[in-house]
Short mmCIF file of C-alpha atoms (C1' of nucleotides) in Angstrom, two decimals:
data_model
loop_
_atom_site.label_atom_id
_atom_site.label_comp_id
_atom_site.label_asym_id
_atom_site.label_seq_id
_atom_site.Cartn_x
_atom_site.Cartn_y
_atom_site.Cartn_z
CA MET A 1 3.34 8.42 33.56
CA ALA A 2 2.85 5.29 31.53
CA ALA A 3 -0.29 3.19 31.54
CA ARG A 4 0.49 -0.23 30.28
CA LYS A 5 -1.98 -2.36 28.39
CA ALA A 6 -4.25 -4.50 30.55
CA VAL A 7 -2.64 -7.67 29.40
CA GLU A 8 -5.20 -9.98 27.76
CA LYS A 9 -2.90 -10.37 24.80
CA GLU A 10 0.62 -9.24 24.67
CA LEU A 11 1.91 -7.68 21.52
CA SER A 12 3.83 -10.10 19.34
CA ARG A 13 5.83 -9.94 16.15
CA GLU A 14 3.10 -11.89 14.40
CA MET A 15 0.39 -9.45 15.42
CA ILE A 16 2.44 -6.52 14.23
CA ILE A 17 3.27 -8.19 10.96
CA ASP A 18 -0.38 -8.98 10.32
CA VAL A 19 -1.47 -5.39 10.69
CA ALA A 20 1.57 -4.01 8.93
CA HIS A 21 0.90 -6.35 6.03
CA ASP A 22 -2.48 -4.84 5.31
CA LEU A 23 -1.23 -1.30 5.57
CA PHE A 24 1.92 -1.82 3.53
CA VAL A 25 0.00 -3.58 0.78
CA GLU A 26 -2.62 -0.87 0.78
CA ASP A 27 -0.47 2.24 0.99
CA GLY A 28 3.07 1.15 0.17
CA TYR A 29 6.20 1.45 2.23
CA GLN A 30 6.69 5.20 2.28
CA HIS A 31 3.11 6.02 3.15
CA THR A 32 2.79 3.60 6.02
CA SER A 33 4.05 5.00 9.29
CA MET A 34 5.00 3.13 12.40
CA ARG A 35 2.59 5.32 14.33
CA LYS A 36 -0.30 4.30 12.15
CA ILE A 37 0.51 0.63 12.52
CA ALA A 38 0.64 1.10 16.27
CA LYS A 39 -2.64 2.98 16.29
CA VAL A 40 -4.44 0.20 14.46
CA LEU A 41 -2.98 -2.27 16.92
CA GLY A 42 -4.07 -0.12 19.84
CA TYR A 43 -0.53 0.35 21.09
CA SER A 44 1.92 3.19 21.14
CA HIS A 45 4.52 3.32 18.41
CA GLY A 46 7.30 2.77 20.89
CA ALA A 47 6.02 -0.74 21.55
CA ILE A 48 6.73 -1.73 17.97
CA TYR A 49 10.32 -0.67 18.37
CA TYR A 50 10.61 -3.12 21.19
CA HIS A 51 9.82 -5.96 18.81
CA PHE A 52 11.50 -4.65 15.67
CA LYS A 53 14.67 -2.68 15.36
CA ASN A 54 13.20 -0.33 12.81
CA LYS A 55 10.71 0.05 10.02
CA ALA A 56 12.89 -1.67 7.43
CA GLU A 57 13.35 -4.74 9.59
CA LEU A 58 9.63 -4.97 10.20
CA PHE A 59 8.94 -4.76 6.51
CA TYR A 60 11.55 -7.34 5.70
CA ALA A 61 10.24 -9.80 8.25
CA MET A 62 6.83 -9.43 6.71
CA VAL A 63 7.83 -9.72 3.12
CA GLU A 64 10.03 -12.70 3.70
CA GLN A 65 6.99 -14.82 4.41
CA ASP A 66 5.41 -13.95 1.12
CA PHE A 67 8.55 -14.69 -0.78
CA ALA A 68 8.55 -18.14 0.66
CA MET A 69 5.30 -18.59 -1.22
CA ILE A 70 6.75 -18.12 -4.63
CA ASN A 71 9.39 -20.69 -3.87
CA ALA A 72 6.76 -23.12 -2.66
CA GLU A 73 4.79 -22.52 -5.82
CA ILE A 74 7.76 -23.33 -7.98
CA ASP A 75 8.42 -26.55 -6.10
CA GLN A 76 4.83 -27.56 -6.47
CA LEU A 77 4.89 -26.78 -10.16
CA MET A 78 7.85 -29.05 -10.72
CA LYS A 79 5.95 -31.97 -9.31
CA LEU A 80 3.08 -31.66 -11.73
CA ASP A 81 2.79 -34.31 -14.37
CA ILE A 82 2.87 -32.10 -17.42
CA GLU A 83 5.18 -31.57 -20.35
CA ARG A 84 8.42 -29.81 -19.91
CA GLU A 85 7.50 -26.95 -22.19
CA GLN A 86 4.29 -26.39 -20.33
CA LYS A 87 6.14 -26.33 -17.07
CA LEU A 88 8.41 -23.66 -18.42
CA GLU A 89 5.49 -21.57 -19.49
CA GLU A 90 3.80 -22.00 -16.15
CA LEU A 91 6.97 -20.93 -14.45
CA LEU A 92 7.07 -17.69 -16.38
CA LEU A 93 3.39 -17.09 -15.81
CA GLY A 94 3.78 -17.86 -12.13
CA PHE A 95 6.49 -15.29 -11.70
CA ILE A 96 4.38 -12.60 -13.30
CA ARG A 97 1.32 -13.60 -11.31
CA PHE A 98 3.24 -13.34 -8.09
CA GLY A 99 4.54 -9.90 -8.94
CA LEU A 100 1.14 -8.55 -9.84
CA THR A 101 -0.51 -10.09 -6.83
CA TYR A 102 1.96 -8.54 -4.41
CA PRO A 103 3.01 -5.37 -6.19
CA ASN A 104 4.15 -3.60 -3.06
CA HIS A 105 6.31 -6.48 -1.98
CA TYR A 106 7.72 -6.88 -5.40
CA GLU A 107 8.50 -3.21 -5.55
CA ILE A 108 10.38 -3.16 -2.31
CA MET A 109 12.27 -6.36 -2.87
CA PHE A 110 13.23 -5.96 -6.47
CA LEU A 111 13.24 -2.33 -7.25
CA THR A 112 13.72 -0.07 -4.31
CA LYS A 113 16.79 2.04 -4.04
CA ASP A 114 16.35 3.01 -0.45
CA LYS A 115 19.57 2.22 1.35
CA ASP A 116 18.26 1.15 4.73
CA LEU A 117 15.76 -1.09 3.02
CA GLN A 118 18.32 -2.63 0.72
CA TYR A 119 20.41 -3.54 3.70
CA TYR A 120 17.68 -5.89 4.84
CA ALA A 121 16.15 -6.79 1.52
CA THR A 122 18.77 -8.79 -0.26
CA ASN A 123 18.43 -12.39 0.79
CA ALA A 124 14.87 -13.10 -0.19
CA PRO A 125 15.04 -11.87 -3.79
CA ASP A 126 18.40 -13.52 -4.32
CA GLN A 127 17.03 -16.81 -3.13
CA SER A 128 13.94 -16.47 -5.25
CA TYR A 129 16.06 -15.73 -8.28
CA HIS A 130 18.34 -18.65 -7.58
CA ASN A 131 15.39 -20.95 -7.33
CA PHE A 132 13.96 -19.56 -10.53
CA ALA A 133 17.24 -19.87 -12.40
CA THR A 134 18.05 -23.43 -11.39
CA THR A 135 14.53 -24.47 -12.27
CA ILE A 136 14.88 -23.02 -15.73
CA ALA A 137 18.25 -24.67 -16.12
CA THR A 138 16.76 -28.02 -15.21
CA LEU A 139 13.80 -27.62 -17.53
CA THR A 140 16.09 -26.81 -20.43
CA ASP A 141 18.52 -29.63 -19.74
CA HIS A 142 21.21 -27.12 -18.86
CA GLN A 143 21.49 -26.20 -22.51
CA LEU A 144 20.89 -22.54 -21.82
CA GLU A 145 23.75 -20.25 -20.88
CA VAL A 146 23.57 -18.75 -17.43
CA LYS A 147 23.72 -15.28 -18.91
CA LYS A 148 20.67 -15.96 -20.99
CA ILE A 149 18.72 -17.17 -18.02
CA TRP A 150 19.54 -13.94 -16.30
CA SER A 151 18.36 -11.96 -19.30
CA ILE A 152 15.11 -13.85 -19.34
CA PHE A 153 14.63 -13.08 -15.71
CA LEU A 154 15.15 -9.40 -16.47
CA MET A 155 12.60 -9.60 -19.24
CA LEU A 156 10.00 -10.89 -16.84
CA HIS A 157 11.13 -8.36 -14.31
CA GLY A 158 10.51 -5.56 -16.78
CA PHE A 159 6.95 -6.63 -17.25
CA VAL A 160 6.20 -6.84 -13.57
CA ALA A 161 8.16 -3.73 -12.66
CA HIS A 162 6.08 -1.71 -15.05
CA TYR A 163 2.64 -3.05 -14.26
CA CYS A 164 3.35 -3.09 -10.56
CA ARG A 165 2.63 0.59 -10.45
CA THR A 166 -0.55 0.56 -12.45
CA GLY A 167 -2.85 -1.41 -10.24
CA TYR A 168 -3.89 -3.82 -12.97
CA SER A 169 -4.39 -7.39 -11.92
CA PHE A 170 -2.99 -10.47 -13.57
CA ASP A 171 -6.34 -11.16 -15.18
CA ASP A 172 -6.65 -7.64 -16.53
CA LEU A 173 -3.43 -8.13 -18.43
CA GLN A 174 -4.06 -11.53 -19.94
CA SER A 175 -3.36 -10.41 -23.47
CA ALA A 176 -0.14 -8.53 -22.68
CA VAL A 177 1.07 -11.40 -20.51
CA GLN A 178 0.44 -13.85 -23.34
CA THR A 179 2.47 -11.87 -25.82
CA HIS A 180 5.31 -11.37 -23.41
CA VAL A 181 5.53 -14.97 -22.32
CA GLN A 182 5.28 -16.23 -25.89
CA LEU A 183 8.21 -14.10 -26.97
CA ILE A 184 10.28 -15.45 -24.12
CA MET A 185 9.23 -19.00 -24.87
CA ASN A 186 10.53 -18.53 -28.38
CA ILE A 187 13.91 -17.67 -26.98
CA LEU A 188 13.88 -20.78 -24.85
CA LYS A 189 13.18 -22.96 -27.85
CA ASP A 190 16.35 -22.05 -29.71
CA MET B 1 11.54 39.95 10.92
CA ALA B 2 12.67 38.99 7.49
CA ALA B 3 16.00 39.91 5.95
CA ARG B 4 15.68 39.57 2.27
CA LYS B 5 18.59 38.67 0.01
CA ALA B 6 20.70 41.60 -1.12
CA VAL B 7 19.60 41.27 -4.69
CA GLU B 8 22.60 40.72 -6.95
CA LYS B 9 20.85 37.77 -8.47
CA GLU B 10 17.27 36.92 -7.96
CA LEU B 11 16.35 33.31 -7.53
CA SER B 12 15.08 31.71 -10.71
CA ARG B 13 13.60 28.39 -11.72
CA GLU B 14 16.77 27.63 -13.63
CA MET B 15 19.00 28.21 -10.63
CA ILE B 16 16.86 25.99 -8.48
CA ILE B 17 16.73 23.26 -11.07
CA ASP B 18 20.50 23.31 -11.43
CA VAL B 19 21.13 22.77 -7.75
CA ALA B 20 18.26 20.33 -7.37
CA HIS B 21 19.63 18.32 -10.27
CA ASP B 22 22.91 17.63 -8.53
CA LEU B 23 21.24 16.70 -5.28
CA PHE B 24 18.53 14.52 -6.78
CA VAL B 25 21.02 12.65 -8.90
CA GLU B 26 23.30 12.19 -5.93
CA ASP B 27 20.81 11.23 -3.25
CA GLY B 28 17.60 10.35 -5.04
CA TYR B 29 14.17 11.85 -4.66
CA GLN B 30 13.28 10.77 -1.15
CA HIS B 31 16.54 11.80 0.40
CA THR B 32 16.68 15.23 -1.09
CA SER B 33 14.78 17.80 0.95
CA MET B 34 13.57 21.18 -0.15
CA ARG B 35 15.40 22.68 2.79
CA LYS B 36 18.69 21.24 1.66
CA ILE B 37 18.24 22.55 -1.85
CA ALA B 38 17.46 25.95 -0.40
CA LYS B 39 20.47 25.83 1.87
CA VAL B 40 22.83 25.11 -0.99
CA LEU B 41 21.28 27.98 -2.89
CA GLY B 42 21.65 30.26 0.09
CA TYR B 43 17.93 30.90 0.36
CA SER B 44 15.21 29.84 2.70
CA HIS B 45 13.08 26.89 1.73
CA GLY B 46 10.02 29.10 1.45
CA ALA B 47 11.55 30.86 -1.52
CA ILE B 48 11.52 27.66 -3.54
CA TYR B 49 7.82 27.29 -2.96
CA TYR B 50 7.38 30.66 -4.58
CA HIS B 51 8.83 29.30 -7.81
CA PHE B 52 7.53 25.74 -7.65
CA LYS B 53 4.24 24.51 -6.33
CA ASN B 54 5.84 21.59 -4.56
CA LYS B 55 8.68 19.11 -4.56
CA ALA B 56 7.16 16.89 -7.22
CA GLU B 57 6.69 19.76 -9.64
CA LEU B 58 10.26 20.85 -9.16
CA PHE B 59 11.51 17.39 -9.85
CA TYR B 60 9.37 17.01 -12.89
CA ALA B 61 10.52 20.31 -14.37
CA MET B 62 14.07 19.14 -13.91
CA VAL B 63 13.72 15.67 -15.29
CA GLU B 64 11.77 16.80 -18.32
CA GLN B 65 14.88 18.42 -19.70
CA ASP B 66 16.84 15.21 -19.52
CA PHE B 67 14.16 13.25 -21.21
CA ALA B 68 14.34 15.58 -24.14
CA MET B 69 17.85 14.25 -24.57
CA ILE B 70 16.88 10.68 -25.21
CA ASN B 71 14.46 11.81 -27.88
CA ALA B 72 17.15 13.92 -29.48
CA GLU B 73 19.50 10.97 -29.43
CA ILE B 74 16.99 8.79 -31.22
CA ASP B 75 16.41 11.40 -33.90
CA GLN B 76 20.12 11.72 -34.42
CA LEU B 77 20.51 7.99 -34.66
CA MET B 78 17.95 7.75 -37.41
CA LYS B 79 19.93 10.14 -39.54
CA LEU B 80 23.05 8.03 -39.47
CA ASP B 81 24.03 6.28 -42.66
CA ILE B 82 24.17 2.74 -41.37
CA GLU B 83 22.27 -0.43 -41.97
CA ARG B 84 18.82 -0.89 -40.64
CA GLU B 85 19.74 -3.75 -38.37
CA GLN B 86 22.57 -1.77 -36.92
CA LYS B 87 20.25 1.11 -36.26
CA LEU B 88 17.92 -1.17 -34.39
CA GLU B 89 20.74 -2.44 -32.25
CA GLU B 90 21.96 1.05 -31.56
CA LEU B 91 18.46 2.03 -30.55
CA LEU B 92 18.29 -0.72 -27.98
CA LEU B 93 21.76 0.08 -26.72
CA GLY B 94 20.94 3.77 -26.58
CA PHE B 95 17.94 3.17 -24.40
CA ILE B 96 19.94 1.13 -21.95
CA ARG B 97 22.77 3.63 -21.96
CA PHE B 98 20.41 6.43 -21.14
CA GLY B 99 18.86 4.54 -18.26
CA LEU B 100 22.18 3.67 -16.72
CA THR B 101 23.57 7.14 -17.18
CA TYR B 102 20.63 8.80 -15.45
CA PRO B 103 19.48 6.11 -13.04
CA ASN B 104 17.69 8.47 -10.71
CA HIS B 105 15.74 10.09 -13.48
CA TYR B 106 14.90 6.77 -14.95
CA GLU B 107 13.75 5.54 -11.60
CA ILE B 108 11.42 8.40 -10.99
CA MET B 109 9.99 8.54 -14.46
CA PHE B 110 9.54 4.87 -15.14
CA LEU B 111 9.24 3.14 -11.87
CA THR B 112 8.11 5.26 -9.03
CA LYS B 113 4.85 4.53 -7.36
CA ASP B 114 4.60 7.72 -5.40
CA LYS B 115 1.22 9.21 -6.11
CA ASP B 116 2.06 12.88 -6.08
CA LEU B 117 5.01 12.21 -8.35
CA GLN B 118 3.04 10.14 -10.78
CA TYR B 119 0.59 12.97 -11.18
CA TYR B 120 3.36 15.05 -12.70
CA ALA B 121 5.47 12.35 -14.23
CA THR B 122 3.38 10.88 -16.98
CA ASN B 123 3.93 12.93 -20.11
CA ALA B 124 7.66 12.63 -20.49
CA PRO B 125 7.93 8.83 -20.28
CA ASP B 126 4.89 8.37 -22.49
CA GLN B 127 6.41 10.59 -25.13
CA SER B 128 9.73 8.84 -24.90
CA TYR B 129 8.05 5.49 -25.30
CA HIS B 130 6.01 6.68 -28.24
CA ASN B 131 9.13 7.92 -29.94
CA PHE B 132 10.86 4.63 -29.23
CA ALA B 133 7.94 2.55 -30.49
CA THR B 134 7.41 4.40 -33.73
CA THR B 135 11.11 4.24 -34.46
CA ILE B 136 11.12 0.50 -34.01
CA ALA B 137 8.04 0.21 -36.18
CA THR B 138 9.73 2.17 -38.92
CA LEU B 139 12.93 0.18 -38.72
CA THR B 140 11.02 -3.08 -39.02
CA ASP B 141 8.84 -1.92 -41.90
CA HIS B 142 5.79 -2.09 -39.64
CA GLN B 143 5.97 -5.86 -39.75
CA LEU B 144 6.04 -6.13 -35.99
CA GLU B 145 2.85 -6.16 -33.97
CA VAL B 146 2.35 -3.26 -31.65
CA LYS B 147 2.04 -5.64 -28.73
CA LYS B 148 5.42 -7.11 -29.47
CA ILE B 149 7.04 -3.71 -29.58
CA TRP B 150 5.62 -3.05 -26.17
CA SER B 151 7.00 -6.32 -24.89
CA ILE B 152 10.40 -5.48 -26.24
CA PHE B 153 10.27 -2.17 -24.48
CA LEU B 154 9.46 -3.96 -21.25
CA MET B 155 12.40 -6.28 -21.78
CA LEU B 156 14.74 -3.34 -22.02
CA HIS B 157 13.00 -1.74 -19.12
CA GLY B 158 13.65 -4.79 -17.00
CA PHE B 159 17.34 -4.57 -17.62
CA VAL B 160 17.57 -0.91 -16.78
CA ALA B 161 15.17 -1.09 -13.85
CA HIS B 162 17.34 -3.70 -12.24
CA TYR B 163 20.75 -2.21 -12.81
CA CYS B 164 19.53 1.27 -12.01
CA ARG B 165 19.81 0.45 -8.36
CA THR B 166 23.21 -1.12 -8.45
CA GLY B 167 25.39 1.80 -9.42
CA TYR B 168 27.06 -0.06 -12.28
CA SER B 169 27.80 1.98 -15.35
CA PHE B 170 27.00 1.09 -18.91
CA ASP B 171 30.60 0.10 -19.51
CA ASP B 172 30.72 -2.11 -16.45
CA LEU B 173 27.88 -4.14 -17.85
CA GLN B 174 29.09 -4.61 -21.41
CA SER B 175 28.77 -8.35 -21.34
CA ALA B 176 25.30 -8.46 -19.81
CA VAL B 177 24.12 -5.74 -22.16
CA GLN B 178 25.40 -7.70 -25.14
CA THR B 179 23.55 -10.83 -24.17
CA HIS B 180 20.34 -8.99 -23.50
CA VAL B 181 20.38 -6.98 -26.69
CA GLN B 182 21.28 -10.00 -28.77
CA LEU B 183 18.33 -11.95 -27.44
CA ILE B 184 16.03 -9.09 -28.29
CA MET B 185 17.56 -8.72 -31.74
CA ASN B 186 16.73 -12.36 -32.37
CA ILE B 187 13.11 -11.62 -31.68
CA LEU B 188 13.18 -8.74 -34.10
CA LYS B 189 14.53 -10.93 -36.86
CA ASP B 190 11.59 -13.33 -36.93
"C1'" DT C 1 9.31 60.39 -3.75
"C1'" DC C 2 5.63 57.44 -3.19
"C1'" DT C 3 3.40 53.19 -3.96
"C1'" DA C 4 2.02 48.70 -5.85
"C1'" DG C 5 3.47 44.32 -6.31
"C1'" DA C 6 7.02 40.81 -6.65
"C1'" DA C 7 10.25 38.17 -3.97
"C1'" DT C 8 11.84 36.43 0.37
"C1'" DT C 9 11.84 35.16 5.12
"C1'" DG C 10 10.84 32.55 9.13
"C1'" DA C 11 7.51 31.08 12.39
"C1'" DC C 12 4.38 27.58 12.36
"C1'" DC C 13 1.78 23.06 11.43
"C1'" DA C 14 1.15 18.19 11.33
"C1'" DG C 15 3.59 14.60 10.41
"C1'" DT C 16 7.85 11.26 10.22
"C1'" DG C 17 11.48 7.54 12.15
"C1'" DG C 18 13.88 6.75 16.06
"C1'" DT C 19 15.63 6.88 21.21
"C1'" DA C 20 15.49 6.43 26.07
"C1'" DA C 21 13.99 7.13 30.67
"C1'" DA C 22 10.14 6.29 33.42
"C1'" DT C 23 6.52 3.36 34.47
"C1'" DT C 24 3.74 -0.71 34.68
"C1'" DA C 25 2.74 -5.55 34.91
"C1'" DA C 26 4.00 -10.26 35.26
"C1'" DT C 27 7.01 -13.49 37.35
"C1'" DA C 28 10.23 -15.89 40.30
"C1'" DA C 29 12.43 -16.30 44.89
"C1'" DG C 30 12.30 -16.04 49.64
"C1'" DC D 1 2.27 -13.04 50.97
"C1'" DT D 2 6.25 -9.90 50.03
"C1'" DT D 3 9.74 -8.54 47.45
"C1'" DA D 4 13.10 -7.93 43.92
"C1'" DT D 5 13.78 -8.73 39.04
"C1'" DT D 6 12.85 -8.22 34.55
"C1'" DA D 7 10.02 -7.94 30.39
"C1'" DA D 8 6.75 -4.97 28.05
"C1'" DT D 9 4.81 -0.50 27.32
"C1'" DT D 10 4.19 4.42 27.37
"C1'" DT D 11 5.48 8.96 26.60
"C1'" DA D 12 8.24 12.88 26.19
"C1'" DC D 13 11.64 14.15 23.24
"C1'" DC D 14 14.91 14.76 19.07
"C1'" DA D 15 15.94 16.23 14.47
"C1'" DC D 16 13.91 16.03 10.47
"C1'" DT D 17 10.24 16.41 6.54
"C1'" DG D 18 6.83 18.93 3.03
"C1'" DG D 19 3.99 22.63 3.04
"C1'" DT D 20 1.49 27.27 4.31
"C1'" DC D 21 1.18 32.06 5.20
"C1'" DA D 22 1.53 36.60 7.30
"C1'" DA D 23 5.04 39.78 7.70
"C1'" DT D 24 8.68 41.89 5.71
"C1'" DT D 25 11.94 43.75 2.29
"C1'" DC D 26 13.15 45.11 -2.02
"C1'" DT D 27 12.40 46.67 -6.92
"C1'" DA D 28 10.27 49.09 -10.53
"C1'" DG D 29 7.13 52.37 -12.40
"C1'" DA D 30 4.45 56.67 -12.08
#
DNA sequence: TCTAGAATTGACCAGTGGTAAATTAATAAG
DNA sequence: CTTATTAATTTACCACTGGTCAATTCTAGA
């Protein structure tokens, strides 16, 4: 009944993630089906379920990679030889840039309500936040209350969460980003 | 083939909205099916499509009612005989309270990416924001740039957008709300 | 009483995520 | 070179979804 692929290259998690990445970014989580991913790959949808337990796990595996990026970016930023205040500003800008560059990832990781997704998608955002928070604490000499850091995170989050849906790029929003980041910087100066 | 309902009460948009309301609030948009709504009503799912073009339109009709509430609340607030600063604070608190009280509505209206939903869900949030913005402008004697008002809105939005998903109530979050609103109030004082 | 039209049903469609048995291909052992 | 084992893949299937539409039933008006 079956007619297995003529070898050449076996299906791998990486191959699936690559294709899924494009589709998820293009169409979002809900509008990307396992069958479509399989079709693009030239395999049947059942094959994907051999490599991933379900759709949520596939998505999570994919998005985890991209979240590693934002952490790497923060680390790199901290090494730069610039003033403290400038580092802070770059940190805020970097967060927004990340969110607008990967709106679909950001959406799923930080603002989905879907239960099966949330089951998988908790580690990565928590880690990213932790990294963000400790960096801010360091850059402000631990003078800033933890609660306030959290509020500042939510302020950034609000910006990204909104513009995520609109399709605007980071560059399109220069002016709005400026205003937003400036207001937050003022808070940090007190 | 068919066996139409024995009259008594004909199905109406109001009846559908009432039932849909409970289910949407309980399970969210994605996990509420037209068939389930129909089942609770005791009708077939086809009947709903006679009264509403599709799922998105039904949801929008429902959620529009609730958004009228937040506008009414703002109007009422403005009539109170309290100090300006206190009004401002109450406005910020009111927005957050609304979002946490109706998390599913808030989610759909302010942070869904679903295309068919967004087609319907644009008026209500825009109106609510407009009302919010002009109220802030009034309460600050129009000394605040429009851009900054928008940023402040996004800061509130960030708070609600995050906690929307968690199931915490407004009262649960007293402390976090306080911090957040205080930080924003500081911006408004400059 | 007859009829036009409004309201309702249910079969149907194409699609979904997910499962599992059957099948194939590669591999290791003899 | 066979043969048994096992890993990888297909495919039929399940229960579900949003949505359409012809057939039906009921109601109201003449």
